[in-house]
Short mmCIF file of C-alpha atoms in Angstrom, two decimals:
data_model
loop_
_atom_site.label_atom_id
_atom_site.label_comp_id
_atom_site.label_asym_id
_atom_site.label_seq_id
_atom_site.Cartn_x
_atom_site.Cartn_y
_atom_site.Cartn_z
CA UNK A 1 96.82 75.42 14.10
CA UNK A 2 95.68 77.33 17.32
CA UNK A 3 97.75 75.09 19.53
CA UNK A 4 101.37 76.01 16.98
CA UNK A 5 100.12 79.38 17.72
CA UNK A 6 99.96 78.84 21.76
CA UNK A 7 103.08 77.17 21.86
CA UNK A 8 105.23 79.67 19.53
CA UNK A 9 104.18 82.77 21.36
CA UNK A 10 106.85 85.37 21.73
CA UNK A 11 108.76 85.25 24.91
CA UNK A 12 108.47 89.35 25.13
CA UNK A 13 111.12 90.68 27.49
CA UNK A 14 112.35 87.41 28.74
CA UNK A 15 115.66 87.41 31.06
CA UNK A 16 117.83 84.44 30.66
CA UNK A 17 117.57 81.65 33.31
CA UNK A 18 120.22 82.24 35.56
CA UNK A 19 121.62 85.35 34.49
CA UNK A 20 123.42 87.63 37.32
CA UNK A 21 121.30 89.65 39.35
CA UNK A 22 124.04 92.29 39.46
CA UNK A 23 124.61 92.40 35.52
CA UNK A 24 120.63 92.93 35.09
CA UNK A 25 120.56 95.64 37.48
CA UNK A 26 123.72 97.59 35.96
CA UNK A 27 122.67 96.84 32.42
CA UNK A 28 119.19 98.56 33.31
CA UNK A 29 120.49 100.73 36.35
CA UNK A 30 118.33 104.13 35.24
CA UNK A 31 114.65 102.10 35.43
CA UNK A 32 116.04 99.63 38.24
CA UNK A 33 116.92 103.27 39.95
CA UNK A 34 113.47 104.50 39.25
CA UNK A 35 111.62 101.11 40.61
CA UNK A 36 113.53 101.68 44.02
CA UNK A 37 112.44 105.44 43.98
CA UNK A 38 108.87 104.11 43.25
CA UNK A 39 109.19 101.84 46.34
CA UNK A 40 111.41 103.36 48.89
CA UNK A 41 108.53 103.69 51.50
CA UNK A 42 107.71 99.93 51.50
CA UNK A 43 111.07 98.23 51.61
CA UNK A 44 110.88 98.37 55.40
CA UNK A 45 107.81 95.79 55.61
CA UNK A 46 109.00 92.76 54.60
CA UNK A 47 112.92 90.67 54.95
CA UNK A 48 112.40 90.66 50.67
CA UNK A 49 113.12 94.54 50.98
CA UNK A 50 115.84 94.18 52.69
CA UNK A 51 119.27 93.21 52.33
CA UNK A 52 120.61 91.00 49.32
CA UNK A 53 117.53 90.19 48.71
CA UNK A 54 116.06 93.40 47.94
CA UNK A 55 117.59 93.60 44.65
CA UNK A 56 116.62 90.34 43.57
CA UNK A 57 112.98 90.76 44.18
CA UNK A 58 113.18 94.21 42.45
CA UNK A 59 114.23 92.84 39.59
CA UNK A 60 111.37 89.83 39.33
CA UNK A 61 108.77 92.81 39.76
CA UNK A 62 110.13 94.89 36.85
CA UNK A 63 110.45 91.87 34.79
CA UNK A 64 107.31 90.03 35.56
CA UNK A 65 105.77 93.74 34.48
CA UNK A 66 107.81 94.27 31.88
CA UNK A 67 109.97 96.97 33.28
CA UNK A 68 106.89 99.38 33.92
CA UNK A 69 107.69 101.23 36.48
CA UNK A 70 104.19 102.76 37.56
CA UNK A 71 102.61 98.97 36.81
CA UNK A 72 105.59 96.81 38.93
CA UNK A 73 105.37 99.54 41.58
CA UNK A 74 102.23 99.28 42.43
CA UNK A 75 102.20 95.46 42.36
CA UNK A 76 105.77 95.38 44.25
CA UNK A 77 103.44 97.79 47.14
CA UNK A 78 100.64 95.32 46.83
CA UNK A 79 102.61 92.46 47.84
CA UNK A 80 104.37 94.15 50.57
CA UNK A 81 101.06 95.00 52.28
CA UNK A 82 100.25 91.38 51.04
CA UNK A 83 103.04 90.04 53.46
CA UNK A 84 102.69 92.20 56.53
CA UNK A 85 98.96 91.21 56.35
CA UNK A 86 99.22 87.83 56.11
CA UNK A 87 102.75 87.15 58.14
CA UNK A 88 104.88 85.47 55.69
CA UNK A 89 107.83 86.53 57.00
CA UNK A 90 106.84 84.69 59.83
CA UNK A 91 106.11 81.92 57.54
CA UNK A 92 109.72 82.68 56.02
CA UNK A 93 111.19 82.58 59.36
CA UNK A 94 109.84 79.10 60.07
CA UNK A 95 111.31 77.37 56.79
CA UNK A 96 114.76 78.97 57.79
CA UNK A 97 114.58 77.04 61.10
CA UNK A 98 113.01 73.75 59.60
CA UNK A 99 109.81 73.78 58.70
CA UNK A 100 108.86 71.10 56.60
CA UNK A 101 105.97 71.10 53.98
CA UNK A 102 104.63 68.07 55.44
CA UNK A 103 104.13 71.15 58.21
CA UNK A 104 101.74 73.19 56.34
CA UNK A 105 98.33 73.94 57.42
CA UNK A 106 96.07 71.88 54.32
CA UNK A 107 99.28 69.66 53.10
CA UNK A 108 97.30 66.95 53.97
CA UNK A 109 93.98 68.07 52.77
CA UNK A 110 95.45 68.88 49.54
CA UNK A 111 97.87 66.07 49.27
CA UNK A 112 95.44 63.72 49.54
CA UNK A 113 94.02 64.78 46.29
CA UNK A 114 97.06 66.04 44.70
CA UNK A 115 99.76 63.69 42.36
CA UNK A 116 102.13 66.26 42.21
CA UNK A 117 105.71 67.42 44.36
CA UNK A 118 107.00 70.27 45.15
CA UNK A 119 110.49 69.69 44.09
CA UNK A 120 111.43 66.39 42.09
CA UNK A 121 113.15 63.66 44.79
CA UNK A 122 115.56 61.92 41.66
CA UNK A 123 116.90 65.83 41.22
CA UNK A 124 117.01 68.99 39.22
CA UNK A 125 117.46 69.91 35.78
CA UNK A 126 120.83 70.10 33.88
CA UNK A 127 121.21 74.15 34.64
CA UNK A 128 120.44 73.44 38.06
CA UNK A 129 117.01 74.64 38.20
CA UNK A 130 113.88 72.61 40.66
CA UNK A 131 111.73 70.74 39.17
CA UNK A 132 108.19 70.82 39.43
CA UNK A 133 105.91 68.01 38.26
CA UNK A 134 102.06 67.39 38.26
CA UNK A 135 100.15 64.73 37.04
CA UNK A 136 97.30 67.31 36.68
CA UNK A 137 94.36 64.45 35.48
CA UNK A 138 94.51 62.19 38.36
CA UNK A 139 93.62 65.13 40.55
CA UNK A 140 91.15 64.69 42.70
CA UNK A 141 88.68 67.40 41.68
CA UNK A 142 86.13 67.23 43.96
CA UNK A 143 88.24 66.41 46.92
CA UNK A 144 90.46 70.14 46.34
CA UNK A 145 86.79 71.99 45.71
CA UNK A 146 85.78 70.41 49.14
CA UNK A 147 88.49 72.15 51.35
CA UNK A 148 87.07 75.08 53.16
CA UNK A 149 88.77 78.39 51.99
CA UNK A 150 90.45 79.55 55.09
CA UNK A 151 92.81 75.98 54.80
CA UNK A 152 93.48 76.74 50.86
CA UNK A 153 94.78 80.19 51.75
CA UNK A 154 96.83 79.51 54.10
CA UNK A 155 98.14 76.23 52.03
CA UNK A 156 98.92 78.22 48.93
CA UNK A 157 100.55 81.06 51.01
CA UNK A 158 102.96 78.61 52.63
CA UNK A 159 103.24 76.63 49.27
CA UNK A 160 104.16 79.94 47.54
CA UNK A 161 106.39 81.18 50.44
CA UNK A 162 108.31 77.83 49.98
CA UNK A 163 109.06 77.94 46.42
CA UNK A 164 110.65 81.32 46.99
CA UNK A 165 112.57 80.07 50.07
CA UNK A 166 114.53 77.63 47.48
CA UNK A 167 114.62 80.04 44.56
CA UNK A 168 115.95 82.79 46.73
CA UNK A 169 118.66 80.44 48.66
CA UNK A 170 119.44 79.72 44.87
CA UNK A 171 120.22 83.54 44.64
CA UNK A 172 121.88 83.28 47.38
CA UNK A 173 124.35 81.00 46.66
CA UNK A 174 124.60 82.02 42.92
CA UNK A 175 123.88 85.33 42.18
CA UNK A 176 121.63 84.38 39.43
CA UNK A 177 117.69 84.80 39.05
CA UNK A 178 116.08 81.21 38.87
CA UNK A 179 112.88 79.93 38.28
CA UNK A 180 111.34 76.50 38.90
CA UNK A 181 111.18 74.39 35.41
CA UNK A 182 107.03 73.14 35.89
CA UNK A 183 106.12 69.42 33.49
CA UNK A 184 102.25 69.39 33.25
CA UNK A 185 101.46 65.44 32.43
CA UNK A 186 98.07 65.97 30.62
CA UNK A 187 98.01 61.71 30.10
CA UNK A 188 94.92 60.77 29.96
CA UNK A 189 93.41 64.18 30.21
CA UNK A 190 89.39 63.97 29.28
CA UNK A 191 86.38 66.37 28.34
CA UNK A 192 85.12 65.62 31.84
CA UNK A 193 87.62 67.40 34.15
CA UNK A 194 87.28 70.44 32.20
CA UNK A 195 84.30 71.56 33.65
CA UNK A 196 86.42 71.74 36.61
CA UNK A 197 87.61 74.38 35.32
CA UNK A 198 84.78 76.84 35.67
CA UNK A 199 85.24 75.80 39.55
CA UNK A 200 88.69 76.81 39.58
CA UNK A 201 87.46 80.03 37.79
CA UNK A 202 85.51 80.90 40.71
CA UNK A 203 87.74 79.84 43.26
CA UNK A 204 90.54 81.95 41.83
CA UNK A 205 88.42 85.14 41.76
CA UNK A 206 86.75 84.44 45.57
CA UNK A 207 90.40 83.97 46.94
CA UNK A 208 91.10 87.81 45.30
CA UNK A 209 88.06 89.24 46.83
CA UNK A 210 89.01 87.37 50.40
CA UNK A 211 92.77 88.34 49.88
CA UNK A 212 92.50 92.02 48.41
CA UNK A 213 94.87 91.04 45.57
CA UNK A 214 95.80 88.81 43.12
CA UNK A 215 98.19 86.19 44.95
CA UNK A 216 99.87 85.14 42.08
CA UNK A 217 101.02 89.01 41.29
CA UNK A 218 103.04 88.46 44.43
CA UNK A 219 105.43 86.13 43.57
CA UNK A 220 106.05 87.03 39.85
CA UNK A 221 109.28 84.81 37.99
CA UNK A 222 108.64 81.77 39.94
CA UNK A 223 108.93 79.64 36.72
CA UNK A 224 111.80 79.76 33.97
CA UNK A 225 109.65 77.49 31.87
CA UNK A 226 106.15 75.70 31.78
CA UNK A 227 106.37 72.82 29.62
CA UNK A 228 102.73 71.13 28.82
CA UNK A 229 103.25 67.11 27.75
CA UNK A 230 101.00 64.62 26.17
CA UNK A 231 98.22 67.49 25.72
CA UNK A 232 94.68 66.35 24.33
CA UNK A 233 93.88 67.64 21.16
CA UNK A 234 90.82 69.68 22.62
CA UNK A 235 93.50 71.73 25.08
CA UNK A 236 93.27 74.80 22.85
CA UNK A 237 89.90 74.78 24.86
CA UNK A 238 91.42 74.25 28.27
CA UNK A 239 93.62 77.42 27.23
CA UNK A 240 91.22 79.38 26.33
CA UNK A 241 89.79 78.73 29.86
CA UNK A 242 92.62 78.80 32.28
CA UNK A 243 94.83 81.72 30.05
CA UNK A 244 92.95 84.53 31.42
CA UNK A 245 93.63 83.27 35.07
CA UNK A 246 97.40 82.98 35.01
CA UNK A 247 100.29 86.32 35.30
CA UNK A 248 100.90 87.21 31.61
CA UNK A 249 104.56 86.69 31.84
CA UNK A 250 103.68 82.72 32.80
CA UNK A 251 101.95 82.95 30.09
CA UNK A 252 104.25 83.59 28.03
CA UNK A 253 106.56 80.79 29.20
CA UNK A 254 104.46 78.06 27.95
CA UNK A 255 105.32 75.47 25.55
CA UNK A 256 102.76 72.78 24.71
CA UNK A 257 103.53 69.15 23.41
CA UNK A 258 100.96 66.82 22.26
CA UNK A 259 103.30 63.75 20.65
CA UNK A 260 104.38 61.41 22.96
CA UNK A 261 108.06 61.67 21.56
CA UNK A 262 107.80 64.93 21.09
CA UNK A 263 107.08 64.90 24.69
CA UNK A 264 109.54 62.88 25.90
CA UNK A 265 112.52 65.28 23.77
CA UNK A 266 111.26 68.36 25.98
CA UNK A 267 111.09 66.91 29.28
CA UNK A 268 115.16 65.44 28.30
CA UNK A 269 116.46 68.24 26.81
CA UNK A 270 115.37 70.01 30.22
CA UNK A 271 116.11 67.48 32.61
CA UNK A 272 118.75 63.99 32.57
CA UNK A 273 117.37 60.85 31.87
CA UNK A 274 118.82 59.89 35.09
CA UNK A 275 116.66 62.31 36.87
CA UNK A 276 113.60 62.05 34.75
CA UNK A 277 110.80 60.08 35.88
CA UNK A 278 109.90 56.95 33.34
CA UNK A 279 106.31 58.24 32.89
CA UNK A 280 108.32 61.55 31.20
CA UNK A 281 110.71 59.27 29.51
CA UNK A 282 113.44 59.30 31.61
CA UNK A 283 115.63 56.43 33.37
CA UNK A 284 114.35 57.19 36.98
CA UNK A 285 111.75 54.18 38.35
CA UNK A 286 111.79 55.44 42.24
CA UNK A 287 109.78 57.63 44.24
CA UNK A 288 109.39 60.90 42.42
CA UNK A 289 107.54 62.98 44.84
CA UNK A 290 108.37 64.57 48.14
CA UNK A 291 108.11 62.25 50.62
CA UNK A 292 106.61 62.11 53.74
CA UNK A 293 109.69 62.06 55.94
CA UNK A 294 111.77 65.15 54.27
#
């Protein structure tokens, strides 16, 4: 079927989850050479160029691009423009001395309308990756069309900017590249939210006309996997709208699971029972989003 077909796509140029930064850049030192040649003149504009960071983000551009040099260049240049424009080092600056995401300019807006976290409360997964969960059909559609622009920007910038914050202490502390695991709960998924969809269409491509570029293309490797549960039968149509719209690499890392058993294996073999919510099968019956107070 189409949907086999969706879910056993190649994973083209994948790095393993948690491999060393250092082993990636020494087993692919002549292009990894050539990327920093490419970007020399931008390094400077952002705390990502510099430092021990500056490998690490390298790396995600030349694998989120599939080691093209010209094609990750450019996009690494984008994105440095991209964060002198918009401050997110200044953003950065304020999660290293506490900001919360609680904090955010639009949490509220979009939290209100949201069943989703940011990292799951119970935990991580069993290689030590954050969790991301969202219970994507009890969105509140119309509410998350109904915030004005300028607060969605600056939400998703300071959403996006935090993911990397954890990923890149991860680094930090490891060595390794990680990537968020994301569970899309499609449960009760119907016919009727996917004319949202169109919506989010347009909203995508007015935010890269505001913006100047794609904001997505700036934070390439944010997820090791994408694992779609309990998926309606008609979601080949949902992916045929929403594919398009997302980096090609993400793409790539998505698995989709229609079976509730079936569903329930995935989300365990990723993540404990412990830590895994009971509406995903797991053990865990307490608060599963971030809460209010952290």
């Amino acid at each position: 079927s189409r949907l086999q077909r969706i879910t056993r796509g190649k994973l083209v140029f994948l790095q393993k989850m948690g491999e060393l930064v250092s082993d990636i850049v020494q087993e692919h030192s002549a292009k990894f050479q050539s990327m920093l040649n490419e970007v020399q003149d931008s390094l400077n504009m952002s705390m990502v160029g510099q430092g021990p960071l500056r490998d690490l983000w390298l790396v995600r551009f030349l694998i989120g691009f599939k080691w093209d040099i010209k094609t990750a260049g450019e996009k690494y240049r984008n994105m440095m423009k991209f964060r002198k424009e918009y401050g997110l080092d200044d953003i950065r600056n304020q999660l290293k001395a506490g900001m919360k995401p609680t904090q955010f300019p639009g949490y509220h807006e979009h939290h209100s309308c949201y069943e989703c976290t940011f990292d799951l409360v119970s935990g991580r997964s069993k290689n030590g990756s954050p969790v991301n969960i969202e219970q994507t059909p009890k969105f509140d559609f119309q509410g998350l069309v109904n915030i004005p622009p300028e607060i969605a920007d600056r939400y998703l910038m300071h959403n996006l900017e935090y993911h990397f914050f954890v990923l890149d202490n991860i680094f930090l502390q490891t060595g390794r590249i990680p990537g968020y695991i994301k569970i899309m709960d499609l449960t009760s998924c119907s016919m009727k939210q996917v004319m949202w969809i169109r919506k989010w269409q347009s909203n995508v491509t007015a935010r890269r006309h505001r913006l100047g570029v794609e904001i997505l293309e700036c934070y390439p490797e944010c997820f090791s996997k994408v694992c779609v549960v309990h998926a309606p039968m008609f979601f080949t149509a949902i992916w045929k709208l929403v594919h398009p719209f997302i980096p090609a690499r993400t793409a790539e890392k998505v698995s989709v699971t229609s079976n509730s058993s079936k569903s329930k294996e995935v989300c365990l073999d990723l993540i404990d029972k412990s830590v895994l919510p009971s509406f995903l099968g797991g053990e865990y019956i307490g608060e599963w989003r971030m809460l209010t107070n952290k």
